[in-house]
mmCIF file of C-alpha atoms and ligand atoms in Angstrom:
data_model
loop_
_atom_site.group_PDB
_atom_site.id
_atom_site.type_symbol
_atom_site.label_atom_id
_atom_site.label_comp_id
_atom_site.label_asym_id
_atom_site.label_seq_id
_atom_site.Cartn_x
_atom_site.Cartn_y
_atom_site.Cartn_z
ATOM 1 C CA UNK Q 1 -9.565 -55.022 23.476
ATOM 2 C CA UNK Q 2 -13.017 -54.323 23.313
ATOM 3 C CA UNK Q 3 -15.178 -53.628 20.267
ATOM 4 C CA UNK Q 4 -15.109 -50.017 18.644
ATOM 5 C CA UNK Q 5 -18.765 -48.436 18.866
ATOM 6 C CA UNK Q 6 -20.143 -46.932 15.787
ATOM 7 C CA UNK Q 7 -21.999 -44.033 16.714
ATOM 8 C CA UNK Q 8 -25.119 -43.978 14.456
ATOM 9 C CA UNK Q 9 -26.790 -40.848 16.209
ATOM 10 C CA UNK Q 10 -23.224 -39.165 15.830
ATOM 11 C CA UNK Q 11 -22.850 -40.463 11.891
ATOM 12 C CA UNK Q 12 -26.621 -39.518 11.475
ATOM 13 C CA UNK Q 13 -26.100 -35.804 12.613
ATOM 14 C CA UNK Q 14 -23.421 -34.994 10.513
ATOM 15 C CA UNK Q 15 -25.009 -36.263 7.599
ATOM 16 C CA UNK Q 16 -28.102 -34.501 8.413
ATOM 17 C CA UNK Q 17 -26.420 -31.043 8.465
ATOM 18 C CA UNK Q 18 -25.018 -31.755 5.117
ATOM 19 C CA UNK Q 19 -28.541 -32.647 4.219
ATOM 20 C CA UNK Q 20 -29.860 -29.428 5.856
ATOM 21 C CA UNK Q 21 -27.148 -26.958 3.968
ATOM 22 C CA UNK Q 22 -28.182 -28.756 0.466
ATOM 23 C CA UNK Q 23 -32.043 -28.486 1.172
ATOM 24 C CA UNK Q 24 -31.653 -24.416 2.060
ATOM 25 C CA UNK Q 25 -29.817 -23.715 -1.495
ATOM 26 C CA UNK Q 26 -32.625 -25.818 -3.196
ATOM 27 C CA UNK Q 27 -34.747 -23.507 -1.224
ATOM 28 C CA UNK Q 28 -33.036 -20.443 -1.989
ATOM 29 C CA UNK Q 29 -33.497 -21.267 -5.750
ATOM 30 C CA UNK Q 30 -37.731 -21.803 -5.224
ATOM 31 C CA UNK Q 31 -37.752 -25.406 -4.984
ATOM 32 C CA UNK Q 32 -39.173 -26.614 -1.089
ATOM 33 C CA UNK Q 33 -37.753 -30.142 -1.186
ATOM 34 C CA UNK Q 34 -41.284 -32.444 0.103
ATOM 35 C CA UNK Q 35 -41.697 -35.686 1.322
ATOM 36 C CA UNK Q 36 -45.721 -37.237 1.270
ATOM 37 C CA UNK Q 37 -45.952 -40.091 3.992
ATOM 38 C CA UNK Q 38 -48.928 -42.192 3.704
ATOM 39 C CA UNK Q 39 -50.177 -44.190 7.277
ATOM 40 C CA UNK Q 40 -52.967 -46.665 7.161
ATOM 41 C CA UNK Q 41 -54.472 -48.792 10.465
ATOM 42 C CA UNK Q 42 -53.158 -47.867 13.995
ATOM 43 C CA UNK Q 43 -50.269 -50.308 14.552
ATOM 44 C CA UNK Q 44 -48.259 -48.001 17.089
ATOM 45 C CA UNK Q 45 -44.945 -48.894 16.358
ATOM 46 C CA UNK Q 46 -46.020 -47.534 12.738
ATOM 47 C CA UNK Q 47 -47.244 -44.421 14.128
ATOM 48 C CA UNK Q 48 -44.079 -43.596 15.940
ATOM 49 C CA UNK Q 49 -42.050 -44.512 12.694
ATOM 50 C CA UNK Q 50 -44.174 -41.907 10.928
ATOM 51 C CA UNK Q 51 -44.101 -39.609 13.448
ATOM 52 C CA UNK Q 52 -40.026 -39.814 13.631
ATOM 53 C CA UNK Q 53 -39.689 -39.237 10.013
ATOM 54 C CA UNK Q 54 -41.965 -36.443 9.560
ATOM 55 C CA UNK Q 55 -40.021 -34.766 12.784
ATOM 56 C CA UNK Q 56 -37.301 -35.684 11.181
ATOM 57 C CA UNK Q 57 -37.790 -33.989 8.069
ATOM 58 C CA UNK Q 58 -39.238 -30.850 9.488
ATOM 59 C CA UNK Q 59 -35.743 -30.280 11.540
ATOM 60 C CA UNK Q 60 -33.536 -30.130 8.273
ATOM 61 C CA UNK Q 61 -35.953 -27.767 6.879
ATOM 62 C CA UNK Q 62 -38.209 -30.044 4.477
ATOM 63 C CA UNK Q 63 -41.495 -30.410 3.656
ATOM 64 C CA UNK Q 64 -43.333 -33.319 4.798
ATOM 65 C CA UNK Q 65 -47.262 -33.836 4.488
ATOM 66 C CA UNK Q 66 -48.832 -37.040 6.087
ATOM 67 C CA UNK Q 67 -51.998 -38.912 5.439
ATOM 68 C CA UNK Q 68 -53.735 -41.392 8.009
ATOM 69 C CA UNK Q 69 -56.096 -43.864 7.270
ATOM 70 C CA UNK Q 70 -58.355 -46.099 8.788
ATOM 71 C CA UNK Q 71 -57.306 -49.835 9.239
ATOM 72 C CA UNK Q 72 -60.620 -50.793 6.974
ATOM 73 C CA UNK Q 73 -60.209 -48.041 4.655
ATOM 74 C CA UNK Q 74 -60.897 -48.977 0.719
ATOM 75 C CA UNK Q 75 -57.053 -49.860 -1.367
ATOM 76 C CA UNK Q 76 -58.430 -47.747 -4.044
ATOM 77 C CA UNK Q 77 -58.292 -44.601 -2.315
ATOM 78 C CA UNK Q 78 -55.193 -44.923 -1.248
ATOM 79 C CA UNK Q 79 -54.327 -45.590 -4.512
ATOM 80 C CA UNK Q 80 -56.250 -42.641 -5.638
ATOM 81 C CA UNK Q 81 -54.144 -40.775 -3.438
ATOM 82 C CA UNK Q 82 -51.182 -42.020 -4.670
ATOM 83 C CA UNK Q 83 -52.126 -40.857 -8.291
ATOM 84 C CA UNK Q 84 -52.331 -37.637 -6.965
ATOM 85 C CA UNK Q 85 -49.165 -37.415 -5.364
ATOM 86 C CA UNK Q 86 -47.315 -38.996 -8.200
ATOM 87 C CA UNK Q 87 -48.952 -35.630 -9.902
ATOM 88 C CA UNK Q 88 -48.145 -33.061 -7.917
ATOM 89 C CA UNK Q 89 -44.645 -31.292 -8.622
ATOM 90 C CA UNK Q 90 -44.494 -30.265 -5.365
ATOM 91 C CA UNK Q 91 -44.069 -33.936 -3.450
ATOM 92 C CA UNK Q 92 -40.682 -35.067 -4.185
ATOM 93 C CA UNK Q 93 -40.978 -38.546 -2.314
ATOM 94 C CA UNK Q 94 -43.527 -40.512 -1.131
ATOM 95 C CA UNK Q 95 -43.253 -43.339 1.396
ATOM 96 C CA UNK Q 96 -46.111 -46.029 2.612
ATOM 97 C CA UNK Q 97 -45.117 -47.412 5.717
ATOM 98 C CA UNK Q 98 -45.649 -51.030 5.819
ATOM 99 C CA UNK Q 99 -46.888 -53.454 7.217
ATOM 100 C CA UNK Q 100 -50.118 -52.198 5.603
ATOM 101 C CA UNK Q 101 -53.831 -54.158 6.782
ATOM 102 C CA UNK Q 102 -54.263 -57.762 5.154
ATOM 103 C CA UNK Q 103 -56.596 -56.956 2.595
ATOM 104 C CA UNK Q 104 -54.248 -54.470 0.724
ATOM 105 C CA UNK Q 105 -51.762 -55.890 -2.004
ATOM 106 C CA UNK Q 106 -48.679 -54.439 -0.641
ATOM 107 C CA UNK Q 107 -47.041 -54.965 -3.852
ATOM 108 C CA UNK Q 108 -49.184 -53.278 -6.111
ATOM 109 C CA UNK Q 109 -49.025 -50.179 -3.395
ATOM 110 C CA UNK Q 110 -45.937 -50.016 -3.976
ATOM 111 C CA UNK Q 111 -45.810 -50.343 -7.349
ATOM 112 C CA UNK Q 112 -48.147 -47.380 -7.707
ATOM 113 C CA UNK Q 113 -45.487 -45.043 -6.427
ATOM 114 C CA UNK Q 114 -43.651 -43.085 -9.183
ATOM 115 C CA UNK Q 115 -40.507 -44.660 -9.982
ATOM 116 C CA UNK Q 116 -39.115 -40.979 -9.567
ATOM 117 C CA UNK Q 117 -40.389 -40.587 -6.135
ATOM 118 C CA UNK Q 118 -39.926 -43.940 -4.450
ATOM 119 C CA UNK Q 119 -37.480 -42.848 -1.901
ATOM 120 C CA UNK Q 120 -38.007 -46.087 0.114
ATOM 121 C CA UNK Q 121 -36.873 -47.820 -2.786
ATOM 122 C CA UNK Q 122 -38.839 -50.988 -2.805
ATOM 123 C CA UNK Q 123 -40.442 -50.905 -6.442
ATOM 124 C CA UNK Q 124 -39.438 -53.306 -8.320
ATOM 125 C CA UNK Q 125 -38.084 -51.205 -10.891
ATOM 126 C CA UNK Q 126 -35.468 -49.432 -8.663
ATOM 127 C CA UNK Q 127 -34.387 -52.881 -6.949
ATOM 128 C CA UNK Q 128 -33.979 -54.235 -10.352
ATOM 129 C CA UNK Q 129 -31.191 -50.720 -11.000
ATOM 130 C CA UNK Q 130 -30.081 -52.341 -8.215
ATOM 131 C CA UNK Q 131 -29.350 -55.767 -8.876
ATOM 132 C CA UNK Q 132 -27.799 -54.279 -12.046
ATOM 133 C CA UNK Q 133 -25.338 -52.054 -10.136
ATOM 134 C CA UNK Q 134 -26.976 -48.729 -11.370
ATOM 135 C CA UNK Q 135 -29.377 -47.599 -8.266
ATOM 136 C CA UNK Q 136 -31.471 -45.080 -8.625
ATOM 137 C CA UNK Q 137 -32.940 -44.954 -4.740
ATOM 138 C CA UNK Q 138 -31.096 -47.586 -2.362
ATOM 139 C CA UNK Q 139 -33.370 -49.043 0.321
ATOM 140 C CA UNK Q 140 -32.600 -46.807 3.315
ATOM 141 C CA UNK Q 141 -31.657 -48.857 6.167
ATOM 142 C CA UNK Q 142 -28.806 -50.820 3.984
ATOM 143 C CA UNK Q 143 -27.968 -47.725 2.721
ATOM 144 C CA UNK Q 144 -27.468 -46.029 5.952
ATOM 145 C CA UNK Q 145 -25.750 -49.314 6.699
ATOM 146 C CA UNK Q 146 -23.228 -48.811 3.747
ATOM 147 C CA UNK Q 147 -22.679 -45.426 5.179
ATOM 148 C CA UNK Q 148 -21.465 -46.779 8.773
ATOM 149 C CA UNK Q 149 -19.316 -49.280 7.364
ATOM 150 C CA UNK Q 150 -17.235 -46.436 5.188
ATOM 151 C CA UNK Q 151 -17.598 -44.155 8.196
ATOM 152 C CA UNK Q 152 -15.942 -47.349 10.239
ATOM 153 C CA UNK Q 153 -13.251 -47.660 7.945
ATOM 154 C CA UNK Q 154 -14.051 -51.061 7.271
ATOM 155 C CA UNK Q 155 -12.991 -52.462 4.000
ATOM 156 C CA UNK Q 156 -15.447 -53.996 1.622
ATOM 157 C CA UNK Q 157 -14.022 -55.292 -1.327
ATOM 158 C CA UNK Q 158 -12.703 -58.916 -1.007
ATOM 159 C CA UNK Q 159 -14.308 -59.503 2.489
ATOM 160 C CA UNK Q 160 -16.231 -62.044 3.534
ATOM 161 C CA UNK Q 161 -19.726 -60.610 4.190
ATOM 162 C CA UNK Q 162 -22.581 -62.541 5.832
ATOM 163 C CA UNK Q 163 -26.336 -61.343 6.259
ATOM 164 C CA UNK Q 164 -28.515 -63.189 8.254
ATOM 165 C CA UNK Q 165 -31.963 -62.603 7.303
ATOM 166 C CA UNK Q 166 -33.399 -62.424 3.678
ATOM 167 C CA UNK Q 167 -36.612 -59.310 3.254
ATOM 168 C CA UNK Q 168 -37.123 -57.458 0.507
ATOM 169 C CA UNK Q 169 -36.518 -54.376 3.060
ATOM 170 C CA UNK Q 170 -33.066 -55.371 4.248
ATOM 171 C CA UNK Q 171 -31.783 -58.850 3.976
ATOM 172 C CA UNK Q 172 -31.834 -58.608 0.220
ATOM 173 C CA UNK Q 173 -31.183 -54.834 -0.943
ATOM 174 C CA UNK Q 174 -28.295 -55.667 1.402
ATOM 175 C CA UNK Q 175 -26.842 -58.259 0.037
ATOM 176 C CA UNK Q 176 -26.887 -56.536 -3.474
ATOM 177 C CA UNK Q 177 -24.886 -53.354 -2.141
ATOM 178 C CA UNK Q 178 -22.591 -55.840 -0.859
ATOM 179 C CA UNK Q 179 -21.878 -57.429 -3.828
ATOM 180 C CA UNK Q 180 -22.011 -54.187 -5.725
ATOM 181 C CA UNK Q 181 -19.076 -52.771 -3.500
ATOM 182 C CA UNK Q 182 -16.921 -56.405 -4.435
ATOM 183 C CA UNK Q 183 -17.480 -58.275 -0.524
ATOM 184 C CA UNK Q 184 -18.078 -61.905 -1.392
ATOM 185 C CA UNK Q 185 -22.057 -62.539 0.282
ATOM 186 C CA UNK Q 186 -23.308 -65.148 1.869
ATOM 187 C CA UNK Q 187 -27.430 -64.442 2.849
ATOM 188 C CA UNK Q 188 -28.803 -67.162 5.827
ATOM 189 C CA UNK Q 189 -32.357 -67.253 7.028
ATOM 190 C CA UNK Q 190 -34.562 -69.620 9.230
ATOM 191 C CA UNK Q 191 -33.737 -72.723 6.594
ATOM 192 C CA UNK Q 192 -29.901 -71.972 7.178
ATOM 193 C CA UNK Q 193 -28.463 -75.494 8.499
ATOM 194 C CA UNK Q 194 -25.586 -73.927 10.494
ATOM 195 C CA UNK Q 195 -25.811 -70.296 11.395
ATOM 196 C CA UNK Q 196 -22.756 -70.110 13.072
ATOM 197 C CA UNK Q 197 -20.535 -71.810 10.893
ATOM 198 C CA UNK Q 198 -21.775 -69.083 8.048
ATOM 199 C CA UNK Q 199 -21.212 -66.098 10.857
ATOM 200 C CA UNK Q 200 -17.982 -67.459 12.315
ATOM 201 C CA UNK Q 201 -16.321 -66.672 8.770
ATOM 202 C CA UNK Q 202 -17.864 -63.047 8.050
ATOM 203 C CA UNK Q 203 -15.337 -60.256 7.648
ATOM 204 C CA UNK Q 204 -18.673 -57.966 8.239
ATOM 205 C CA UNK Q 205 -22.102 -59.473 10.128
ATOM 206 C CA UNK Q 206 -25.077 -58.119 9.592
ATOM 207 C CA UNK Q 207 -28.286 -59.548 11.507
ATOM 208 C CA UNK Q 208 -31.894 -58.204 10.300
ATOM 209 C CA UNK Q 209 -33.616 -61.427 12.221
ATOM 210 C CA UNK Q 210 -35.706 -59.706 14.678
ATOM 211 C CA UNK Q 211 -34.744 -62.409 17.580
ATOM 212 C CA UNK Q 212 -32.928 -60.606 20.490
ATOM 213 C CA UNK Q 213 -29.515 -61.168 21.317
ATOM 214 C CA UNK Q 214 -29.068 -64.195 18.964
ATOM 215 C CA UNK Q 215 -25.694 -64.167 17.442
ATOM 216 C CA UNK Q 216 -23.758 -64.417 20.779
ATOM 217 C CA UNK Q 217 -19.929 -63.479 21.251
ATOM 218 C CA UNK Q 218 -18.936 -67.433 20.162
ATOM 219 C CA UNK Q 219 -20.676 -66.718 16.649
ATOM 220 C CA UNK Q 220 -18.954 -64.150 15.951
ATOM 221 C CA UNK Q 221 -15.148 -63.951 14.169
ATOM 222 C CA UNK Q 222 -12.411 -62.135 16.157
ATOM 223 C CA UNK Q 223 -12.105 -58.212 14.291
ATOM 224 C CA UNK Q 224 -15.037 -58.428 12.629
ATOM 225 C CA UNK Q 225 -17.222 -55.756 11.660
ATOM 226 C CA UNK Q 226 -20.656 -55.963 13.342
ATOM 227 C CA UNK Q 227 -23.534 -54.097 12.261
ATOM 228 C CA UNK Q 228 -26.778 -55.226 14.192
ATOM 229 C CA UNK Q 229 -30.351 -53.687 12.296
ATOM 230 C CA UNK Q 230 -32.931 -55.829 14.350
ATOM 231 C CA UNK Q 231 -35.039 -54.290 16.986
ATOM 232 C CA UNK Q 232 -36.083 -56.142 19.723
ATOM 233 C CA UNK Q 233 -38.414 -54.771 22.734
ATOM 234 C CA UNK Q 234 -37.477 -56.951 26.105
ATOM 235 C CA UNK Q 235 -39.872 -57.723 28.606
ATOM 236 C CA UNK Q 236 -38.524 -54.895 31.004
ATOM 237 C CA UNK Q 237 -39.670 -52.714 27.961
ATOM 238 C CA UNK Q 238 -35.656 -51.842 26.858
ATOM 239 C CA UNK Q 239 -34.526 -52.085 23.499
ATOM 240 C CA UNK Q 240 -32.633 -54.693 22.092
ATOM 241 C CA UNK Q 241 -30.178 -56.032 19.055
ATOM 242 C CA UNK Q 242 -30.093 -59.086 17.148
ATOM 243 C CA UNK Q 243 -26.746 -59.048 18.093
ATOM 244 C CA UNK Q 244 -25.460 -59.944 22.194
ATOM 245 C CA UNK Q 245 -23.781 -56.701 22.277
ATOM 246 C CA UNK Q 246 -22.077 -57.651 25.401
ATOM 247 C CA UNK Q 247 -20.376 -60.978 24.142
ATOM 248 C CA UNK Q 248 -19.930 -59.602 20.847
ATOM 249 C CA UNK Q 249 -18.317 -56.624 21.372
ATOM 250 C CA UNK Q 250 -15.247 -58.757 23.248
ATOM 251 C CA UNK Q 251 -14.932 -60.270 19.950
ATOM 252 C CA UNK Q 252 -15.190 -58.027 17.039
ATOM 253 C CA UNK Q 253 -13.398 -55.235 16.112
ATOM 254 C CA UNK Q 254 -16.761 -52.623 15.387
ATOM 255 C CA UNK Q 255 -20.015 -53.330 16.658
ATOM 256 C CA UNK Q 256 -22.964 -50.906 16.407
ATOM 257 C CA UNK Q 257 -25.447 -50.399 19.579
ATOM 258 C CA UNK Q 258 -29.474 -50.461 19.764
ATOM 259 C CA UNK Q 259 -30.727 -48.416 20.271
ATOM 260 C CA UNK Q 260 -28.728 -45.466 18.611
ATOM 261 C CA UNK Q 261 -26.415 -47.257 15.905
ATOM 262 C CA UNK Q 262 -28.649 -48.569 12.513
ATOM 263 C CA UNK Q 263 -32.145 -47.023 13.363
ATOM 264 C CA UNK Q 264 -30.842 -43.283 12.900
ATOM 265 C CA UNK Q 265 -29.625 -44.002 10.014
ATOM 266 C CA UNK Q 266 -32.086 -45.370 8.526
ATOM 267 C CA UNK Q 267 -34.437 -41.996 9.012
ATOM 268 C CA UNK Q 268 -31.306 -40.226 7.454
ATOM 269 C CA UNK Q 269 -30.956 -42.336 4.398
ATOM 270 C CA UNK Q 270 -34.943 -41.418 3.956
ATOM 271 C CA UNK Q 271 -34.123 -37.416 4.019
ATOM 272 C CA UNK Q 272 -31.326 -38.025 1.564
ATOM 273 C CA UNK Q 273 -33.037 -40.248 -1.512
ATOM 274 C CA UNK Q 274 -35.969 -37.136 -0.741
ATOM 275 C CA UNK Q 275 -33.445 -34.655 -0.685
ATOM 276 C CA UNK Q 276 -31.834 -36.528 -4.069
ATOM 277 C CA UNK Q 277 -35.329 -36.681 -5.601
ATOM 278 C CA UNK Q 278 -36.612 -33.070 -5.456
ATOM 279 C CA UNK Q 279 -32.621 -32.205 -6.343
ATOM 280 C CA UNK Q 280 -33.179 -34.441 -9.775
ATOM 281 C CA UNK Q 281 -36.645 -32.733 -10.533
ATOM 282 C CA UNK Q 282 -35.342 -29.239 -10.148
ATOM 283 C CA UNK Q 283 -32.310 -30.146 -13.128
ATOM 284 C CA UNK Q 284 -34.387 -31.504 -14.577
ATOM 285 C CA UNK Q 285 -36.873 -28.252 -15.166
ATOM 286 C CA UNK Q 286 -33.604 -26.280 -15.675
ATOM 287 C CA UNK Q 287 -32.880 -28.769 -18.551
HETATM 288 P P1 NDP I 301 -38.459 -59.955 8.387
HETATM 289 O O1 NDP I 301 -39.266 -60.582 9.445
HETATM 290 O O2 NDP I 301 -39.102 -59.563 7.106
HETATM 291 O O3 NDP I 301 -37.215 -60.904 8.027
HETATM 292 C C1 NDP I 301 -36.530 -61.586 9.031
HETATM 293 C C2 NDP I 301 -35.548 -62.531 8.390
HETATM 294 O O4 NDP I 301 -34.893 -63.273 9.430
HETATM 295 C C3 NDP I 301 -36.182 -63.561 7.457
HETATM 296 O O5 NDP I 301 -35.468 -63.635 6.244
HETATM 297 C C4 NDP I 301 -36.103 -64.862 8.226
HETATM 298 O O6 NDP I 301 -35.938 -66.006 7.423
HETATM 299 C C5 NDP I 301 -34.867 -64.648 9.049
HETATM 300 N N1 NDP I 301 -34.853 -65.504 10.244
HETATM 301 C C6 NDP I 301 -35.858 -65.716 11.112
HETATM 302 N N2 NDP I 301 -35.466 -66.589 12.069
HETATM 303 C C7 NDP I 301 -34.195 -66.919 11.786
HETATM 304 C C8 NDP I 301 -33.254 -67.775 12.396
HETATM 305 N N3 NDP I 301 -33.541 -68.460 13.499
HETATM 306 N N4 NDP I 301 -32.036 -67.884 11.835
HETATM 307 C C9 NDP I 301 -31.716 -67.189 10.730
HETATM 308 N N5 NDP I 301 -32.569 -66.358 10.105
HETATM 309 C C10 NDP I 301 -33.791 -66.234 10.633
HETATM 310 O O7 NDP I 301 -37.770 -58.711 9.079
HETATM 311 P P2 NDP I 301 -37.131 -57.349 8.493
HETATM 312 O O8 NDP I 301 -36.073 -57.653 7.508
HETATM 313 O O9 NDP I 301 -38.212 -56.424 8.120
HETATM 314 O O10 NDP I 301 -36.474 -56.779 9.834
HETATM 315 C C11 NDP I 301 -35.504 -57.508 10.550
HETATM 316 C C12 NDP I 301 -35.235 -56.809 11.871
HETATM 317 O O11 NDP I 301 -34.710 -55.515 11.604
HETATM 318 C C13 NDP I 301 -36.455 -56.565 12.747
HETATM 319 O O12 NDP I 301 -36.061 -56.624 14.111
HETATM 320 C C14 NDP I 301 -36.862 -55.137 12.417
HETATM 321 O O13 NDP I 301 -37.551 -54.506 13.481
HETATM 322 C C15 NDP I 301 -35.519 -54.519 12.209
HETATM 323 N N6 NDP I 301 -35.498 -53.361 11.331
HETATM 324 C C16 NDP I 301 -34.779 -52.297 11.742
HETATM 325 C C17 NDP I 301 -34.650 -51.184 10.962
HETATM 326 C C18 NDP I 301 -33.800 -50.074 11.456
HETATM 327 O O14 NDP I 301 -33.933 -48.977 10.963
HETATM 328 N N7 NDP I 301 -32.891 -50.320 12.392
HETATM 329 C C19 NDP I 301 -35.341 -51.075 9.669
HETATM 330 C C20 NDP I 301 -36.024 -52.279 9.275
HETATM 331 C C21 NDP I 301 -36.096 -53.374 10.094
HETATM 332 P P3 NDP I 301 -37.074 -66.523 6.390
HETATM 333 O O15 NDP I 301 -37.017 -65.570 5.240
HETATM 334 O O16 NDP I 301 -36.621 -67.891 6.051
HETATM 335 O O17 NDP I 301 -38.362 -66.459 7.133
#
């Protein structure tokens, strides 16, 4: 029997409608939920994330507001923008999409970002609520990746769960929810000795490599859960997994595709933790 599919675009809409019902009675009550998205260089495949998320925003009914940047613009005004964002009552969340150019400090970018508002959820301060068990904003894409695994059914606590790949994006925040939700976690990466004797065991696979079709059909354990984040562009210019989807499928029990399984949900996790932002500001002005 061949793999069930889990349908990020499907998973992604219905969340999204939940998301647009909640962001109408925030409206209704004064409050225009707003997300600030800051671009800097003119790396395309960063453009057409931005682009995406702003769309994506707009279509539930939110506020976004986006500011582009030259590749050999000055750190400090970004950072002066920043400031001004963290400021304003009306911006809710505020996102820099990365990679930013070489000679900005990526960390301290992100460190500027108002603990409040950092709906990607990469300062240090909300991964460390994390690592504690008490997040505040969860990283989207293994967020939206804890979503698909509840909306598969699969269980969590007591599995074996492997991740292949170790960034403070994915691999890691990952790995954290994991062990959070009680799934016992074993994290590979490019020192790994023997991938496949890690992902033969995993109750649930997740690969956030970046290497197209890697983990083939014979890595993988028979009813497993497969969830494959990487996104690979092929030389015919079609999109690709980390994950052989055709092997694999044959083999697990849940697999999810690329394009249309992680990358959806990903954009939706960012419209919640906005969403869940501008909803903690407005109790907290009604305090
Ligand atoms: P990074 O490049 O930051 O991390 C890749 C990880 O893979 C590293 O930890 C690296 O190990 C590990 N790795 C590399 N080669 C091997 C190997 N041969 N065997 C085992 N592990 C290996 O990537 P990201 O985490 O940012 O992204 C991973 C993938 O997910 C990319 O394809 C990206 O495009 C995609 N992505 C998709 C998203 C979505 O919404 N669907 C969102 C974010 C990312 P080491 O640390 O040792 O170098």
């Amino acid at each position: 029997m061949e793999a069930r599919l889990i349908d990020g675009n499907a998973l992604a809409t219905t969340i999204r409608g939940e998301l647009a019902e909640r962001t109408a009675a925030l409206q209704a009550r004064g409050i225009a939920p707003g997300l600030a998205v800051i671009l800097v260089g003119d790396d395309p495949a960063s453009g057409v994330y931005v682009r995406n998320k702003t769309a994506a925003c707009e279509k539930i009914g939110m506020r976004s507001l986006q500011f582009a940047y030259a590749a050999d613009t000055d750190p400090a005004i970004v950072f002066a923008r920043i400031a001004e964002l963290n400021a304003d009552p009306t911006v809710h969340g505020i996102l820099v999409q990365l990679p930013l150019p070489k000679h900005f400090d990526s960390d301290a970018i992100l460190e500027a970002i108002a603990v409040d508002k950092d709906v990607d959820g990469f300062h240090a301060e909300n991964i460390g609520a994390l690592a504690q068990g008490k997040p505040r904003f969860i990283p989207c894409t293994p967020y939206g990746v804890m979503k698909m695994l509840e909306s598969a059914g699969t269980p969590i606590r007591g599995a074996e769960a492997v991740i292949i790949g170790r960034s403070n994006i994915v691999g890691k925040p990952m790995a954290l929810l994991l062990i959070n939700h009680g799934a016992t976690v074993t994290v590979c990466h490019s020192q790994t000795r023997d991938l496949a004797f890690h992902t033969r065991r995993a109750d649930i696979l997740v690969a956030a490599v970046g290497r197209p079709k890697m983990i083939t059909g014979d890595m993988v354990k028979p009813g497993a859960t497969l969830i494959d984040v990487g996104i690979n562009r092929l030389p015919d210019g079609k999109l690709c997994g980390d994950i052989d989807f055709d092997s694999a499928k044959k083999v697990g029990a849940a697999i999810t595709p690329v394009p249309g399984g992680v990358g959806p949900m990903t954009i939706t996790m960012l419209l919640a933790n906005t969403l869940e932002a501008a909803e903690r500001a407005a109790a907290k002005e009604t305090k």
